[in-house]
Coordinates of C-alpha atoms in Angstrom, one line a residue:
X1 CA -8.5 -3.7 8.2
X2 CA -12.0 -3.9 7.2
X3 CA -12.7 -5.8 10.6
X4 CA -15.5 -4.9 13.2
X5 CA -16.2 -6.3 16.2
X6 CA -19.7 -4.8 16.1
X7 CA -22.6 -4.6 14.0
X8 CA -21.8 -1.4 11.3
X9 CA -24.7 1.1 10.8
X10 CA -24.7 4.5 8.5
X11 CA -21.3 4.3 7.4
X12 CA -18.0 3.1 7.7
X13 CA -16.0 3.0 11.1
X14 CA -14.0 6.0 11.3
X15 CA -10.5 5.4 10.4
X16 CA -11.5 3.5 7.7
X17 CA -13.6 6.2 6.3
X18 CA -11.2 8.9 6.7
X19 CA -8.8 6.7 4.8
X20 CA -11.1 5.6 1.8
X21 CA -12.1 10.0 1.5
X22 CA -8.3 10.6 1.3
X23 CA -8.0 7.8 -1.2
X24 CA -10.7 9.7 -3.6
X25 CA -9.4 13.1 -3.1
X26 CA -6.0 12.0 -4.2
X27 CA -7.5 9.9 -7.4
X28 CA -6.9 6.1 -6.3
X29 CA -9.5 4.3 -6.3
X30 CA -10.1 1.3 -3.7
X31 CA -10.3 -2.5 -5.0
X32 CA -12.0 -5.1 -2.4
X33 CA -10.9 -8.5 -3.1
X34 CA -14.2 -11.1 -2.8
X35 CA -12.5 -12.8 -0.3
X36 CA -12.1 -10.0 1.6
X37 CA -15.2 -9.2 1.2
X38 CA -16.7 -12.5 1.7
X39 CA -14.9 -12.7 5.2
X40 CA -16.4 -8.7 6.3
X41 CA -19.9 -10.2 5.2
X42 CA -19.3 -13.6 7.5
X43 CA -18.6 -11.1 10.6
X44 CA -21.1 -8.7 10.2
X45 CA -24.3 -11.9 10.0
X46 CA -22.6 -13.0 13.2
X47 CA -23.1 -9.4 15.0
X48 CA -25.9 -9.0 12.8
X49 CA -27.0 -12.1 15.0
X50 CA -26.5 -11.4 18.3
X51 CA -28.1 -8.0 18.0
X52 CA -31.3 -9.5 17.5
X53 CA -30.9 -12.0 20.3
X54 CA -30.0 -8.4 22.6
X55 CA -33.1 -6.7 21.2
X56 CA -35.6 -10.2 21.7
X57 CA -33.8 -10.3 24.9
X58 CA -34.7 -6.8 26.0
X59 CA -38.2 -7.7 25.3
X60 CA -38.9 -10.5 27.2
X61 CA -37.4 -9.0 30.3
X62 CA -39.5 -5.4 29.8
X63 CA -42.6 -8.3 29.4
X64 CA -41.6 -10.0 32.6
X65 CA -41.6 -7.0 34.5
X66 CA -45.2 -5.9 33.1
X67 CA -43.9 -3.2 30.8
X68 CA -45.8 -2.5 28.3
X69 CA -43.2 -3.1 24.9
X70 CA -44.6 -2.8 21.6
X71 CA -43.8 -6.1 19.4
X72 CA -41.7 -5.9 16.5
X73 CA -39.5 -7.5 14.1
X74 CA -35.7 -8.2 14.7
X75 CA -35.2 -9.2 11.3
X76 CA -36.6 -6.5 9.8
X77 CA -35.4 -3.6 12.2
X78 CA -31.6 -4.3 12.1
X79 CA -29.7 -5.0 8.8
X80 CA -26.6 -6.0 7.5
X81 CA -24.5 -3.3 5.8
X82 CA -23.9 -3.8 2.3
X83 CA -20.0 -2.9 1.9
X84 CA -19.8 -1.8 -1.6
X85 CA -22.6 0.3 -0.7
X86 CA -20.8 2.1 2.3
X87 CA -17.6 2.4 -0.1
X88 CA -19.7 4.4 -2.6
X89 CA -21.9 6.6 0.4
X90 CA -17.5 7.5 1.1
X91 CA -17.4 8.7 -1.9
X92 CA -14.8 6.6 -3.3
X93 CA -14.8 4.4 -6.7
X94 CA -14.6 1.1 -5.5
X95 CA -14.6 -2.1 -7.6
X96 CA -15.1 -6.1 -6.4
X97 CA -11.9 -7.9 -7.6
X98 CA -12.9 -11.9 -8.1
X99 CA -10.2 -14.3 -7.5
X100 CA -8.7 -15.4 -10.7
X101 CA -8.6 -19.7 -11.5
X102 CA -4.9 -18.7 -11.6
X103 CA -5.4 -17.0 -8.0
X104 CA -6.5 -20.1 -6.8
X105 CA -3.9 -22.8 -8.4
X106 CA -1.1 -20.7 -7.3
X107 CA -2.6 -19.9 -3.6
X108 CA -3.3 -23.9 -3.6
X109 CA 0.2 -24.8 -4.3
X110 CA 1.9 -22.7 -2.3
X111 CA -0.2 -23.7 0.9
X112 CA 0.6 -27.2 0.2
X113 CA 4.1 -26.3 -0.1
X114 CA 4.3 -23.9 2.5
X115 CA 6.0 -22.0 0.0
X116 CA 6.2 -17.6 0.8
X117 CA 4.3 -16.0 1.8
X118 CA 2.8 -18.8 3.2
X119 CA 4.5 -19.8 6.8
X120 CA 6.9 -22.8 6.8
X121 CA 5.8 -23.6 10.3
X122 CA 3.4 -27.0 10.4
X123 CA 1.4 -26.2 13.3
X124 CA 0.4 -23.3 11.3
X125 CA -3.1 -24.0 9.4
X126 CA -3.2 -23.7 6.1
X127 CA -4.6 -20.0 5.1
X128 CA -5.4 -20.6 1.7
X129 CA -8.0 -17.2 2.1
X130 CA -5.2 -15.0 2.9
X131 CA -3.2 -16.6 0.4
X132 CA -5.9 -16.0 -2.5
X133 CA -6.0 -12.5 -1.0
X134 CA -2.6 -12.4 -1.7
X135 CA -2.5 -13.9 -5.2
X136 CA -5.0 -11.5 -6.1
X137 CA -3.2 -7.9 -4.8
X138 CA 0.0 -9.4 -6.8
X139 CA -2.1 -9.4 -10.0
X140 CA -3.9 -6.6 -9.4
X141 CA -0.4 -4.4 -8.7
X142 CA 1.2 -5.9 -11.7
X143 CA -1.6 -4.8 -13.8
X144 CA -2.1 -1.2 -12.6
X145 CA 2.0 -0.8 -12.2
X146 CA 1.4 -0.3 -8.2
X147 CA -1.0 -1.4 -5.5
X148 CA -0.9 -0.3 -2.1
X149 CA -2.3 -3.9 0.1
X150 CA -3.4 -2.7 3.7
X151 CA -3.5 -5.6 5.8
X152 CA -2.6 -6.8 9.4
X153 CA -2.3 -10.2 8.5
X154 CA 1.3 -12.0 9.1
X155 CA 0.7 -13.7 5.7
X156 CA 0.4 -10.3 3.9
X157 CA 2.9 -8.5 5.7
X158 CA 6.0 -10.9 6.8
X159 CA 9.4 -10.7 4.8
X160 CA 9.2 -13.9 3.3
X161 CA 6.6 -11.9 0.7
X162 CA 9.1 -8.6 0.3
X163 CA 10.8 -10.2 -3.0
X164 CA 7.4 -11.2 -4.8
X165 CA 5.6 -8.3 -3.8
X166 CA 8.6 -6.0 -4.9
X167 CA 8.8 -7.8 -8.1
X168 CA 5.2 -7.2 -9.0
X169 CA 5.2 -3.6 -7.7
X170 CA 2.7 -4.1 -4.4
X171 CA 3.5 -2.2 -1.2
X172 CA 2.2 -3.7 1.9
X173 CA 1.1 -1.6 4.8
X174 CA -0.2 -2.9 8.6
X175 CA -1.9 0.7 9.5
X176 CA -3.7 3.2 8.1
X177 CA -1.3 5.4 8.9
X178 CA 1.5 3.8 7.1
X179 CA -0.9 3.8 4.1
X180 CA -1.1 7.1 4.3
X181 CA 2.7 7.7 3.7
X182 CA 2.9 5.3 0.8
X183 CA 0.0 6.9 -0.7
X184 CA 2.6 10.0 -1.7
X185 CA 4.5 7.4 -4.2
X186 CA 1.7 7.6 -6.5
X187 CA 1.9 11.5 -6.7
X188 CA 3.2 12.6 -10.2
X189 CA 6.3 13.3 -8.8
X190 CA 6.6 11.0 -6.3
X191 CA 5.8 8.2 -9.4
X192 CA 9.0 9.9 -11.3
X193 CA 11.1 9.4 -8.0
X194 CA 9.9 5.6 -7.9
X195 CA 10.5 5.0 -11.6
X196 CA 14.2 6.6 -11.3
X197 CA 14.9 5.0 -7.8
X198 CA 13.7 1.7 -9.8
X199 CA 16.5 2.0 -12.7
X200 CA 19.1 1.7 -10.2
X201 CA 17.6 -0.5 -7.3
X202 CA 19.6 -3.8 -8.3
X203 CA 22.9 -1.9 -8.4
X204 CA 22.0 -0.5 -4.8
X205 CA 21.3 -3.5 -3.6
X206 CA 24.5 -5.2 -4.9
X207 CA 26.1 -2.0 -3.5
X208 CA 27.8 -3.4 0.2
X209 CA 27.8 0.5 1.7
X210 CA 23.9 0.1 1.7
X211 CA 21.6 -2.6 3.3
X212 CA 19.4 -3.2 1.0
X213 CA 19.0 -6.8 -0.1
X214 CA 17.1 -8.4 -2.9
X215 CA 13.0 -7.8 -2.5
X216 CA 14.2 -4.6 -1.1
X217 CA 11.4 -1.8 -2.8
X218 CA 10.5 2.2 -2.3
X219 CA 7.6 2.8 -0.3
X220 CA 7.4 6.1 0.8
X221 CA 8.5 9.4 -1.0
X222 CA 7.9 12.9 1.0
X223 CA 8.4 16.1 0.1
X224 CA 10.0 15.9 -3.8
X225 CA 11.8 19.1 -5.0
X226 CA 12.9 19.3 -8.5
X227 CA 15.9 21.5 -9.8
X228 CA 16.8 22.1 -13.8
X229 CA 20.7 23.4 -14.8
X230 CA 21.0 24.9 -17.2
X231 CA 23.4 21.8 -18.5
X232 CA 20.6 19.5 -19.0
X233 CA 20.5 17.9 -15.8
X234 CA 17.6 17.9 -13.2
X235 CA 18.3 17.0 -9.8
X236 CA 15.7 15.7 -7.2
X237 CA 15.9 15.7 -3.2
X238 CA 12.8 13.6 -1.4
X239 CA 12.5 12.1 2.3
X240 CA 12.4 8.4 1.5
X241 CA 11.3 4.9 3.2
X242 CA 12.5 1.8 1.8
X243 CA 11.7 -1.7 2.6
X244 CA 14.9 -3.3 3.0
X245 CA 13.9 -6.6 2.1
X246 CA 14.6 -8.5 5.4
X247 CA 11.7 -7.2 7.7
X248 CA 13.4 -3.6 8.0
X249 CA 12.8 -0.2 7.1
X250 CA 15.4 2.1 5.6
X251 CA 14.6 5.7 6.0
X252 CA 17.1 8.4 4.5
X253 CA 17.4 11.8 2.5
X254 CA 18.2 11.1 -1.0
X255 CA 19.5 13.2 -4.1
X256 CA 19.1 12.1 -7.5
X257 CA 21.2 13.5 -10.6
X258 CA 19.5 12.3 -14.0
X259 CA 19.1 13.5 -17.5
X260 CA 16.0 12.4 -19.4
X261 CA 14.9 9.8 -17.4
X262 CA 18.1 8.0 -16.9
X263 CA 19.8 8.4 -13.4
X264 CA 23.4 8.7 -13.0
X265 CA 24.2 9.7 -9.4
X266 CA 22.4 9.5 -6.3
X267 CA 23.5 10.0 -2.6
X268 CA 22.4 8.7 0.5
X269 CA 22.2 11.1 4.0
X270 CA 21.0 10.7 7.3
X271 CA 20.2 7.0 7.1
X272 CA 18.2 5.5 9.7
X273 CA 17.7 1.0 9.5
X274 CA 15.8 1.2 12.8
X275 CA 17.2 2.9 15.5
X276 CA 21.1 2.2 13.6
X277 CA 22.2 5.5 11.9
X278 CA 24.5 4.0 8.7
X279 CA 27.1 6.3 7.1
X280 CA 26.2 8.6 4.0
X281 CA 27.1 7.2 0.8
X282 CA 27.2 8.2 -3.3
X283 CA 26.5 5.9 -5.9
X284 CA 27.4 7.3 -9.4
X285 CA 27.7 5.5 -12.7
X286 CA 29.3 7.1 -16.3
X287 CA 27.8 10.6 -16.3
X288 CA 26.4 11.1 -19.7
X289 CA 27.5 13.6 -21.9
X290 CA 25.5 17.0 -23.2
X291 CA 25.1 18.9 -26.2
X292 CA 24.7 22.5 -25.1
X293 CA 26.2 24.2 -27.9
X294 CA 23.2 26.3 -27.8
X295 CA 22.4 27.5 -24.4
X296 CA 23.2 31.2 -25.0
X297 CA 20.6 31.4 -28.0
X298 CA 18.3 29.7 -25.2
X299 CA 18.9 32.1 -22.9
X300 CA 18.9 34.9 -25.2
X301 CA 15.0 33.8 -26.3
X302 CA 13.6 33.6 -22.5
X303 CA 15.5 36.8 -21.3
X304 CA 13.2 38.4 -25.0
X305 CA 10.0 36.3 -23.7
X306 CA 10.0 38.0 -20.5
X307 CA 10.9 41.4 -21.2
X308 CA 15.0 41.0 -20.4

């Protein structure tokens, strides 16, 4: 996503400076992976390159023509951007993640092997950078609980990753603006919505009435509203996106009914896999039991605390 196709002066292109602001005013901070890095570097010395050339190129024709054209230094005038330098003039904390010796075993095997997310097609080249890219992300996500991996690339974004990625709690996003909608499940409350959906995921996807199939992995939560009863049970309504685990989306309204942090019912409406519309559904396991022997001396205090 980082990808020119011109020399970058002053600051970062556009989109991707809007989106690195709106990282830092939500609190994530952005992680570049050297390779990634190392590849944004590799394009920027090429246009870096042939603006020179444009400007000596300018010169000798203004000279040809007998105007007068003050000499100067290409090298010198024009620079290549420093990208950790632009990611801190956004205002964003940005760190350098360096490929692991792990990162590179594991990328190296399963390019030989063409194992996911690696294609199994052989006129494919091997992309072990993508694949390091990949390793990385995975370790990154596994150590912070969640990552959010914004990339294009087939390698980074095909189903044959959804069941590692899922596993190790990275979401995967080809736009800016799908980043932007995952960026909510790293709200406070949109975290609590992940960690209950979470509890019950492999019993959804075992569940037939739903399409969700192993790898399958919440990547979106909109719009969270939390109800207490006064029985001990909260109960939480969101706009959700799932990744089904196949290459599809899943989009529905759910409600969650949990107590503590353990979820016992949740339902399923409007659900949308693509253009198909799927019927509503309930999933519900043993709803617990509550002690609430003492709700009217509850009620009695807070009527006293503010004033009856």
């Amino acid at each position: 996503m980082l990808y020119a196709d011109s020399l970058i002066k002053g600051r970062l292109p556009a989109q991707v400076f809007e989106f690195v602001q709106t990282c830092s005013n939500k609190g994530h901070d952005i992680c570049i992976p050297e390779t990634t890095k190392l590849e944004f570097d590799r394009k920027q010395v090429r246009c870096l390159e042939q603006k020179i050339g444009d400007l000596n190129r300018a010169r000798d024709s203004l000279v040809e023509y007998g105007v007068k054209c003050d000499d100067f230094d290409g090298p010198e005038l024009v620079k290549a951007p420093d990208l950790m330098a632009l990611m801190c003039d956004a205002g964003v904390k940005c760190t350098l993640e360096f490929p692991a010796i792990e990162d590179f075993k594991v990328a190296h095997r399963k390019a030989c092997f063409r194992e996911p997310p690696a294609s199994p097609d052989k006129t494919k080249s091997d992309e072990m950078r993508d694949l390091v890219i990949w390793e990385t992300a995975l370790r990154v996500a596994k150590a912070e609980d969640c990552a959010i991996l914004v990339s294009r690339d087939k390698v980074h974004t095909h189903h044959r990753g959804d069941k590692e990625a899922s596993s190790h709690g990275l979401i995967r996003c080809n736009s800016f603006e799908r980043a932007y909608e995952s960026l909510s499940i790293e709200t406070a409350s949109g975290a609590k919505v992940r960690d209950l959906v979470a509890q019950i995921l492999p019993d959804l996807i075992d569940d037939d009435r739903v399409p969700l199939v192993e790898g399958a992995q919440l990547i979106s939560v909109k719009g969270p509203r939390f109800v207490d009863s006064d029985k001990g049970l909260t109960t939480v309504r969101a706009e959700t996106m799932f990744s089904v685990g196949n290459g599809s989306e899943l989009t529905s309204a759910i409600t969650l009914e949990y107590s503590g942090l353990s979820p016992f019912c949740v339902k399923f409406e409007d659900i949308h896999v693509g253009d198909t519309h799927i019927p509503d559904f309930c999933y519900e396991v043993a709803k617990p039991l509550f002690d609430i022997s003492d709700i009217d001396e509850r009620k009695r205090g807070l009527k006293e605390l503010f004033g009856d």
